[in-house]
């Protein structure tokens, strides 16, 4: 039987079928999970090393290449990139999706510690940190006031920041800038 002929001869069947499809669609739509920002599993590790007094070429040859070689062979590595500057080396390791970041960080720490003795004298202890795309702040707020910089920083740090941290859904608040109170002890001898 032809669909057109069925719709003309039995319109009730078509209306009921169409209504069932609409109800099923609405029911299915109401059970879908929705998020404002979907979970993205893209993680990276960063190894930053300070080499005081060294130029970019020396930092690259003495530190960056050694760190790259050590962590490039680890399990779950998707891509390794690096930046060598005056006094500083930054090696970034992009991890494959589904890689355990904690384990990758431990493995990288072990490999970097193993090559620590190959660095020239004066190179500071390398710092490893993990970076998750979900850790990017969703809001940045600026504050200004017509008061002393130190008093304003103390107000933000001691009163406003704790109140904002108690709000449900707020993970972390970082204060950047301002004049933090400082006590200086000067020796007379």
PDB file of C-alpha atoms in Angstrom:
ATOM      1  CA  UNK A   1       0.000   0.000   0.000  1.00  0.00           C
ATOM      2  CA  UNK A   2       1.238   3.422  -0.895  1.00  0.00           C
ATOM      3  CA  UNK A   3       2.029   5.902   1.935  1.00  0.00           C
ATOM      4  CA  UNK A   4       0.127   8.696   0.188  1.00  0.00           C
ATOM      5  CA  UNK A   5      -2.947   6.539  -0.300  1.00  0.00           C
ATOM      6  CA  UNK A   6      -2.777   5.418   3.373  1.00  0.00           C
ATOM      7  CA  UNK A   7      -2.624   9.027   4.601  1.00  0.00           C
ATOM      8  CA  UNK A   8      -5.665   9.974   2.521  1.00  0.00           C
ATOM      9  CA  UNK A   9      -7.755   6.943   3.380  1.00  0.00           C
ATOM     10  CA  UNK A  10      -6.797   6.677   7.070  1.00  0.00           C
ATOM     11  CA  UNK A  11      -5.800  10.107   8.434  1.00  0.00           C
ATOM     12  CA  UNK A  12      -6.256   8.975  12.039  1.00  0.00           C
ATOM     13  CA  UNK A  13      -3.405   6.453  11.722  1.00  0.00           C
ATOM     14  CA  UNK A  14      -1.087   9.153  10.381  1.00  0.00           C
ATOM     15  CA  UNK A  15      -2.005  11.625  13.146  1.00  0.00           C
ATOM     16  CA  UNK A  16      -1.546   8.996  15.878  1.00  0.00           C
ATOM     17  CA  UNK A  17       1.798   7.855  14.399  1.00  0.00           C
ATOM     18  CA  UNK A  18       3.027  11.447  14.093  1.00  0.00           C
ATOM     19  CA  UNK A  19       1.903  12.201  17.687  1.00  0.00           C
ATOM     20  CA  UNK A  20       3.754   9.115  18.979  1.00  0.00           C
ATOM     21  CA  UNK A  21       6.936  10.202  17.171  1.00  0.00           C
ATOM     22  CA  UNK A  22       6.693  13.713  18.659  1.00  0.00           C
ATOM     23  CA  UNK A  23       6.077  12.377  22.188  1.00  0.00           C
ATOM     24  CA  UNK A  24       8.961   9.921  21.876  1.00  0.00           C
ATOM     25  CA  UNK A  25      11.223  12.734  20.628  1.00  0.00           C
ATOM     26  CA  UNK A  26      10.262  15.045  23.506  1.00  0.00           C
ATOM     27  CA  UNK A  27      10.756  12.259  26.049  1.00  0.00           C
ATOM     28  CA  UNK A  28      14.178  11.409  24.606  1.00  0.00           C
ATOM     29  CA  UNK A  29      15.218  15.065  24.525  1.00  0.00           C
ATOM     30  CA  UNK A  30      14.274  15.589  28.175  1.00  0.00           C
ATOM     31  CA  UNK A  31      16.554  12.715  29.242  1.00  0.00           C
ATOM     32  CA  UNK A  32      19.642  13.992  27.403  1.00  0.00           C
ATOM     33  CA  UNK A  33      22.403  15.241  29.667  1.00  0.00           C
ATOM     34  CA  UNK A  34      23.449  18.786  28.943  1.00  0.00           C
ATOM     35  CA  UNK A  35      26.423  20.736  30.189  1.00  0.00           C
ATOM     36  CA  UNK A  36      27.412  24.309  29.710  1.00  0.00           C
ATOM     37  CA  UNK A  37      30.978  23.277  28.961  1.00  0.00           C
ATOM     38  CA  UNK A  38      31.514  19.647  27.973  1.00  0.00           C
ATOM     39  CA  UNK A  39      34.337  17.690  29.579  1.00  0.00           C
ATOM     40  CA  UNK A  40      37.421  17.799  27.392  1.00  0.00           C
ATOM     41  CA  UNK A  41      40.132  15.284  28.215  1.00  0.00           C
ATOM     42  CA  UNK A  42      43.183  17.014  26.840  1.00  0.00           C
ATOM     43  CA  UNK A  43      46.063  17.127  29.284  1.00  0.00           C
ATOM     44  CA  UNK A  44      49.667  18.203  29.120  1.00  0.00           C
ATOM     45  CA  UNK A  45      52.762  18.166  31.301  1.00  0.00           C
ATOM     46  CA  UNK A  46      55.276  20.980  31.501  1.00  0.00           C
ATOM     47  CA  UNK A  47      58.907  20.747  32.613  1.00  0.00           C
ATOM     48  CA  UNK A  48      60.388  24.168  33.346  1.00  0.00           C
ATOM     49  CA  UNK A  49      64.059  24.554  34.168  1.00  0.00           C
ATOM     50  CA  UNK A  50      65.989  27.685  35.123  1.00  0.00           C
ATOM     51  CA  UNK A  51      69.618  27.989  34.033  1.00  0.00           C
ATOM     52  CA  UNK A  52      70.878  31.364  35.321  1.00  0.00           C
ATOM     53  CA  UNK A  53      73.352  33.212  33.127  1.00  0.00           C
ATOM     54  CA  UNK A  54      72.927  30.993  30.051  1.00  0.00           C
ATOM     55  CA  UNK A  55      71.947  32.097  26.571  1.00  0.00           C
ATOM     56  CA  UNK A  56      69.167  30.469  24.538  1.00  0.00           C
ATOM     57  CA  UNK A  57      71.554  28.306  22.496  1.00  0.00           C
ATOM     58  CA  UNK A  58      73.324  27.015  25.592  1.00  0.00           C
ATOM     59  CA  UNK A  59      69.988  26.364  27.358  1.00  0.00           C
ATOM     60  CA  UNK A  60      68.741  24.399  24.352  1.00  0.00           C
ATOM     61  CA  UNK A  61      71.860  22.220  24.044  1.00  0.00           C
ATOM     62  CA  UNK A  62      72.517  21.702  27.762  1.00  0.00           C
ATOM     63  CA  UNK A  63      68.993  21.348  29.149  1.00  0.00           C
ATOM     64  CA  UNK A  64      66.109  21.354  26.662  1.00  0.00           C
ATOM     65  CA  UNK A  65      67.310  18.570  24.356  1.00  0.00           C
ATOM     66  CA  UNK A  66      68.143  16.305  27.294  1.00  0.00           C
ATOM     67  CA  UNK A  67      64.716  16.800  28.857  1.00  0.00           C
ATOM     68  CA  UNK A  68      62.998  16.276  25.481  1.00  0.00           C
ATOM     69  CA  UNK A  69      64.865  13.011  24.889  1.00  0.00           C
ATOM     70  CA  UNK A  70      64.079  11.778  28.399  1.00  0.00           C
ATOM     71  CA  UNK A  71      60.315  12.369  28.328  1.00  0.00           C
ATOM     72  CA  UNK A  72      59.603  11.737  24.626  1.00  0.00           C
ATOM     73  CA  UNK A  73      59.848   7.970  25.077  1.00  0.00           C
ATOM     74  CA  UNK A  74      57.271   7.806  27.865  1.00  0.00           C
ATOM     75  CA  UNK A  75      53.983   5.968  27.432  1.00  0.00           C
ATOM     76  CA  UNK A  76      50.960   8.008  26.326  1.00  0.00           C
ATOM     77  CA  UNK A  77      52.893  10.892  24.747  1.00  0.00           C
ATOM     78  CA  UNK A  78      51.206  12.482  21.759  1.00  0.00           C
ATOM     79  CA  UNK A  79      53.510  15.443  21.081  1.00  0.00           C
ATOM     80  CA  UNK A  80      56.533  17.108  22.678  1.00  0.00           C
ATOM     81  CA  UNK A  81      57.359  20.775  22.102  1.00  0.00           C
ATOM     82  CA  UNK A  82      59.881  23.078  23.701  1.00  0.00           C
ATOM     83  CA  UNK A  83      60.928  26.685  24.093  1.00  0.00           C
ATOM     84  CA  UNK A  84      64.454  27.751  25.008  1.00  0.00           C
ATOM     85  CA  UNK A  85      65.041  31.311  26.170  1.00  0.00           C
ATOM     86  CA  UNK A  86      67.727  33.152  28.005  1.00  0.00           C
ATOM     87  CA  UNK A  87      68.009  31.541  31.479  1.00  0.00           C
ATOM     88  CA  UNK A  88      64.928  29.337  30.953  1.00  0.00           C
ATOM     89  CA  UNK A  89      63.771  26.100  29.302  1.00  0.00           C
ATOM     90  CA  UNK A  90      60.160  24.949  28.934  1.00  0.00           C
ATOM     91  CA  UNK A  91      59.351  21.490  27.558  1.00  0.00           C
ATOM     92  CA  UNK A  92      55.657  20.689  27.058  1.00  0.00           C
ATOM     93  CA  UNK A  93      54.404  17.140  26.652  1.00  0.00           C
ATOM     94  CA  UNK A  94      50.918  16.700  25.134  1.00  0.00           C
ATOM     95  CA  UNK A  95      49.299  13.462  26.340  1.00  0.00           C
ATOM     96  CA  UNK A  96      47.046  11.151  24.353  1.00  0.00           C
ATOM     97  CA  UNK A  97      43.373  11.031  25.261  1.00  0.00           C
ATOM     98  CA  UNK A  98      42.690   8.642  28.125  1.00  0.00           C
ATOM     99  CA  UNK A  99      46.228   8.724  29.537  1.00  0.00           C
ATOM    100  CA  UNK A 100      46.429   8.778  33.342  1.00  0.00           C
ATOM    101  CA  UNK A 101      47.882  12.213  34.080  1.00  0.00           C
ATOM    102  CA  UNK A 102      49.055  11.302  37.593  1.00  0.00           C
ATOM    103  CA  UNK A 103      51.011   8.306  36.370  1.00  0.00           C
ATOM    104  CA  UNK A 104      52.448  10.260  33.431  1.00  0.00           C
ATOM    105  CA  UNK A 105      53.586  12.989  35.833  1.00  0.00           C
ATOM    106  CA  UNK A 106      55.328  10.411  38.061  1.00  0.00           C
ATOM    107  CA  UNK A 107      57.019   8.776  35.068  1.00  0.00           C
ATOM    108  CA  UNK A 108      58.200  12.159  33.777  1.00  0.00           C
ATOM    109  CA  UNK A 109      59.504  13.090  37.254  1.00  0.00           C
ATOM    110  CA  UNK A 110      61.452   9.833  37.411  1.00  0.00           C
ATOM    111  CA  UNK A 111      62.991  10.377  33.952  1.00  0.00           C
ATOM    112  CA  UNK A 112      63.924  14.001  34.673  1.00  0.00           C
ATOM    113  CA  UNK A 113      65.473  13.010  38.020  1.00  0.00           C
ATOM    114  CA  UNK A 114      67.540  10.360  36.220  1.00  0.00           C
ATOM    115  CA  UNK A 115      69.114  12.927  33.862  1.00  0.00           C
ATOM    116  CA  UNK A 116      69.556  15.597  36.567  1.00  0.00           C
ATOM    117  CA  UNK A 117      73.237  14.678  36.912  1.00  0.00           C
ATOM    118  CA  UNK A 118      73.829  15.364  33.188  1.00  0.00           C
ATOM    119  CA  UNK A 119      72.930  19.041  33.533  1.00  0.00           C
ATOM    120  CA  UNK A 120      75.713  21.619  33.808  1.00  0.00           C
ATOM    121  CA  UNK A 121      76.550  23.115  37.165  1.00  0.00           C
ATOM    122  CA  UNK A 122      74.234  25.991  38.104  1.00  0.00           C
ATOM    123  CA  UNK A 123      71.048  24.528  36.608  1.00  0.00           C
ATOM    124  CA  UNK A 124      68.253  24.711  39.157  1.00  0.00           C
ATOM    125  CA  UNK A 125      65.967  21.773  39.962  1.00  0.00           C
ATOM    126  CA  UNK A 126      63.446  21.240  37.124  1.00  0.00           C
ATOM    127  CA  UNK A 127      59.818  21.911  38.007  1.00  0.00           C
ATOM    128  CA  UNK A 128      57.124  19.559  36.664  1.00  0.00           C
ATOM    129  CA  UNK A 129      53.463  20.486  36.521  1.00  0.00           C
ATOM    130  CA  UNK A 130      50.374  19.138  34.849  1.00  0.00           C
ATOM    131  CA  UNK A 131      47.974  21.269  32.868  1.00  0.00           C
ATOM    132  CA  UNK A 132      44.393  20.352  32.134  1.00  0.00           C
ATOM    133  CA  UNK A 133      42.264  22.327  29.704  1.00  0.00           C
ATOM    134  CA  UNK A 134      39.445  22.173  32.265  1.00  0.00           C
ATOM    135  CA  UNK A 135      41.568  24.173  34.731  1.00  0.00           C
ATOM    136  CA  UNK A 136      41.338  27.325  32.646  1.00  0.00           C
ATOM    137  CA  UNK A 137      39.402  29.982  34.559  1.00  0.00           C
ATOM    138  CA  UNK A 138      35.925  30.734  33.329  1.00  0.00           C
ATOM    139  CA  UNK A 139      35.894  34.214  34.795  1.00  0.00           C
ATOM    140  CA  UNK A 140      38.461  36.933  35.372  1.00  0.00           C
ATOM    141  CA  UNK A 141      37.451  39.859  37.565  1.00  0.00           C
ATOM    142  CA  UNK A 142      39.336  43.094  38.112  1.00  0.00           C
ATOM    143  CA  UNK A 143      39.037  45.329  41.145  1.00  0.00           C
ATOM    144  CA  UNK A 144      40.099  48.920  41.791  1.00  0.00           C
ATOM    145  CA  UNK A 145      39.657  51.273  44.728  1.00  0.00           C
ATOM    146  CA  UNK A 146      40.574  54.730  45.937  1.00  0.00           C
ATOM    147  CA  UNK A 147      42.663  53.460  48.861  1.00  0.00           C
ATOM    148  CA  UNK A 148      46.188  52.433  49.754  1.00  0.00           C
ATOM    149  CA  UNK A 149      47.424  49.516  47.579  1.00  0.00           C
ATOM    150  CA  UNK A 150      48.517  47.380  50.538  1.00  0.00           C
ATOM    151  CA  UNK A 151      45.268  47.928  52.448  1.00  0.00           C
ATOM    152  CA  UNK A 152      43.256  47.131  49.324  1.00  0.00           C
ATOM    153  CA  UNK A 153      45.195  43.899  48.732  1.00  0.00           C
ATOM    154  CA  UNK A 154      44.651  42.883  52.386  1.00  0.00           C
ATOM    155  CA  UNK A 155      40.914  43.616  52.051  1.00  0.00           C
ATOM    156  CA  UNK A 156      40.665  41.422  48.953  1.00  0.00           C
ATOM    157  CA  UNK A 157      42.838  38.647  50.391  1.00  0.00           C
ATOM    158  CA  UNK A 158      41.410  38.455  53.911  1.00  0.00           C
ATOM    159  CA  UNK A 159      37.743  39.393  53.494  1.00  0.00           C
ATOM    160  CA  UNK A 160      36.444  39.237  49.924  1.00  0.00           C
ATOM    161  CA  UNK A 161      38.348  36.159  48.709  1.00  0.00           C
ATOM    162  CA  UNK A 162      37.128  33.893  51.590  1.00  0.00           C
ATOM    163  CA  UNK A 163      33.522  35.011  51.023  1.00  0.00           C
ATOM    164  CA  UNK A 164      33.725  34.194  47.316  1.00  0.00           C
ATOM    165  CA  UNK A 165      35.387  30.821  47.987  1.00  0.00           C
ATOM    166  CA  UNK A 166      32.394  29.762  50.111  1.00  0.00           C
ATOM    167  CA  UNK A 167      30.022  30.114  47.149  1.00  0.00           C
ATOM    168  CA  UNK A 168      28.975  26.722  45.820  1.00  0.00           C
ATOM    169  CA  UNK A 169      30.615  25.932  42.467  1.00  0.00           C
ATOM    170  CA  UNK A 170      33.668  28.171  42.997  1.00  0.00           C
ATOM    171  CA  UNK A 171      36.751  25.963  42.770  1.00  0.00           C
ATOM    172  CA  UNK A 172      39.620  28.398  43.237  1.00  0.00           C
ATOM    173  CA  UNK A 173      40.358  32.104  43.379  1.00  0.00           C
ATOM    174  CA  UNK A 174      43.786  33.497  42.510  1.00  0.00           C
ATOM    175  CA  UNK A 175      44.800  37.042  43.345  1.00  0.00           C
ATOM    176  CA  UNK A 176      47.177  38.531  40.811  1.00  0.00           C
ATOM    177  CA  UNK A 177      48.821  41.908  41.088  1.00  0.00           C
ATOM    178  CA  UNK A 178      48.412  44.407  43.856  1.00  0.00           C
ATOM    179  CA  UNK A 179      50.823  45.293  46.618  1.00  0.00           C
ATOM    180  CA  UNK A 180      51.075  42.520  49.191  1.00  0.00           C
ATOM    181  CA  UNK A 181      52.090  43.619  52.668  1.00  0.00           C
ATOM    182  CA  UNK A 182      55.772  43.017  53.287  1.00  0.00           C
ATOM    183  CA  UNK A 183      57.871  43.210  56.417  1.00  0.00           C
ATOM    184  CA  UNK A 184      61.523  44.012  55.883  1.00  0.00           C
ATOM    185  CA  UNK A 185      64.175  43.298  58.508  1.00  0.00           C
ATOM    186  CA  UNK A 186      67.336  45.297  58.039  1.00  0.00           C
ATOM    187  CA  UNK A 187      70.488  44.371  59.859  1.00  0.00           C
ATOM    188  CA  UNK A 188      72.687  47.109  61.238  1.00  0.00           C
ATOM    189  CA  UNK A 189      75.820  44.969  61.081  1.00  0.00           C
TER     190      UNK A 189
END
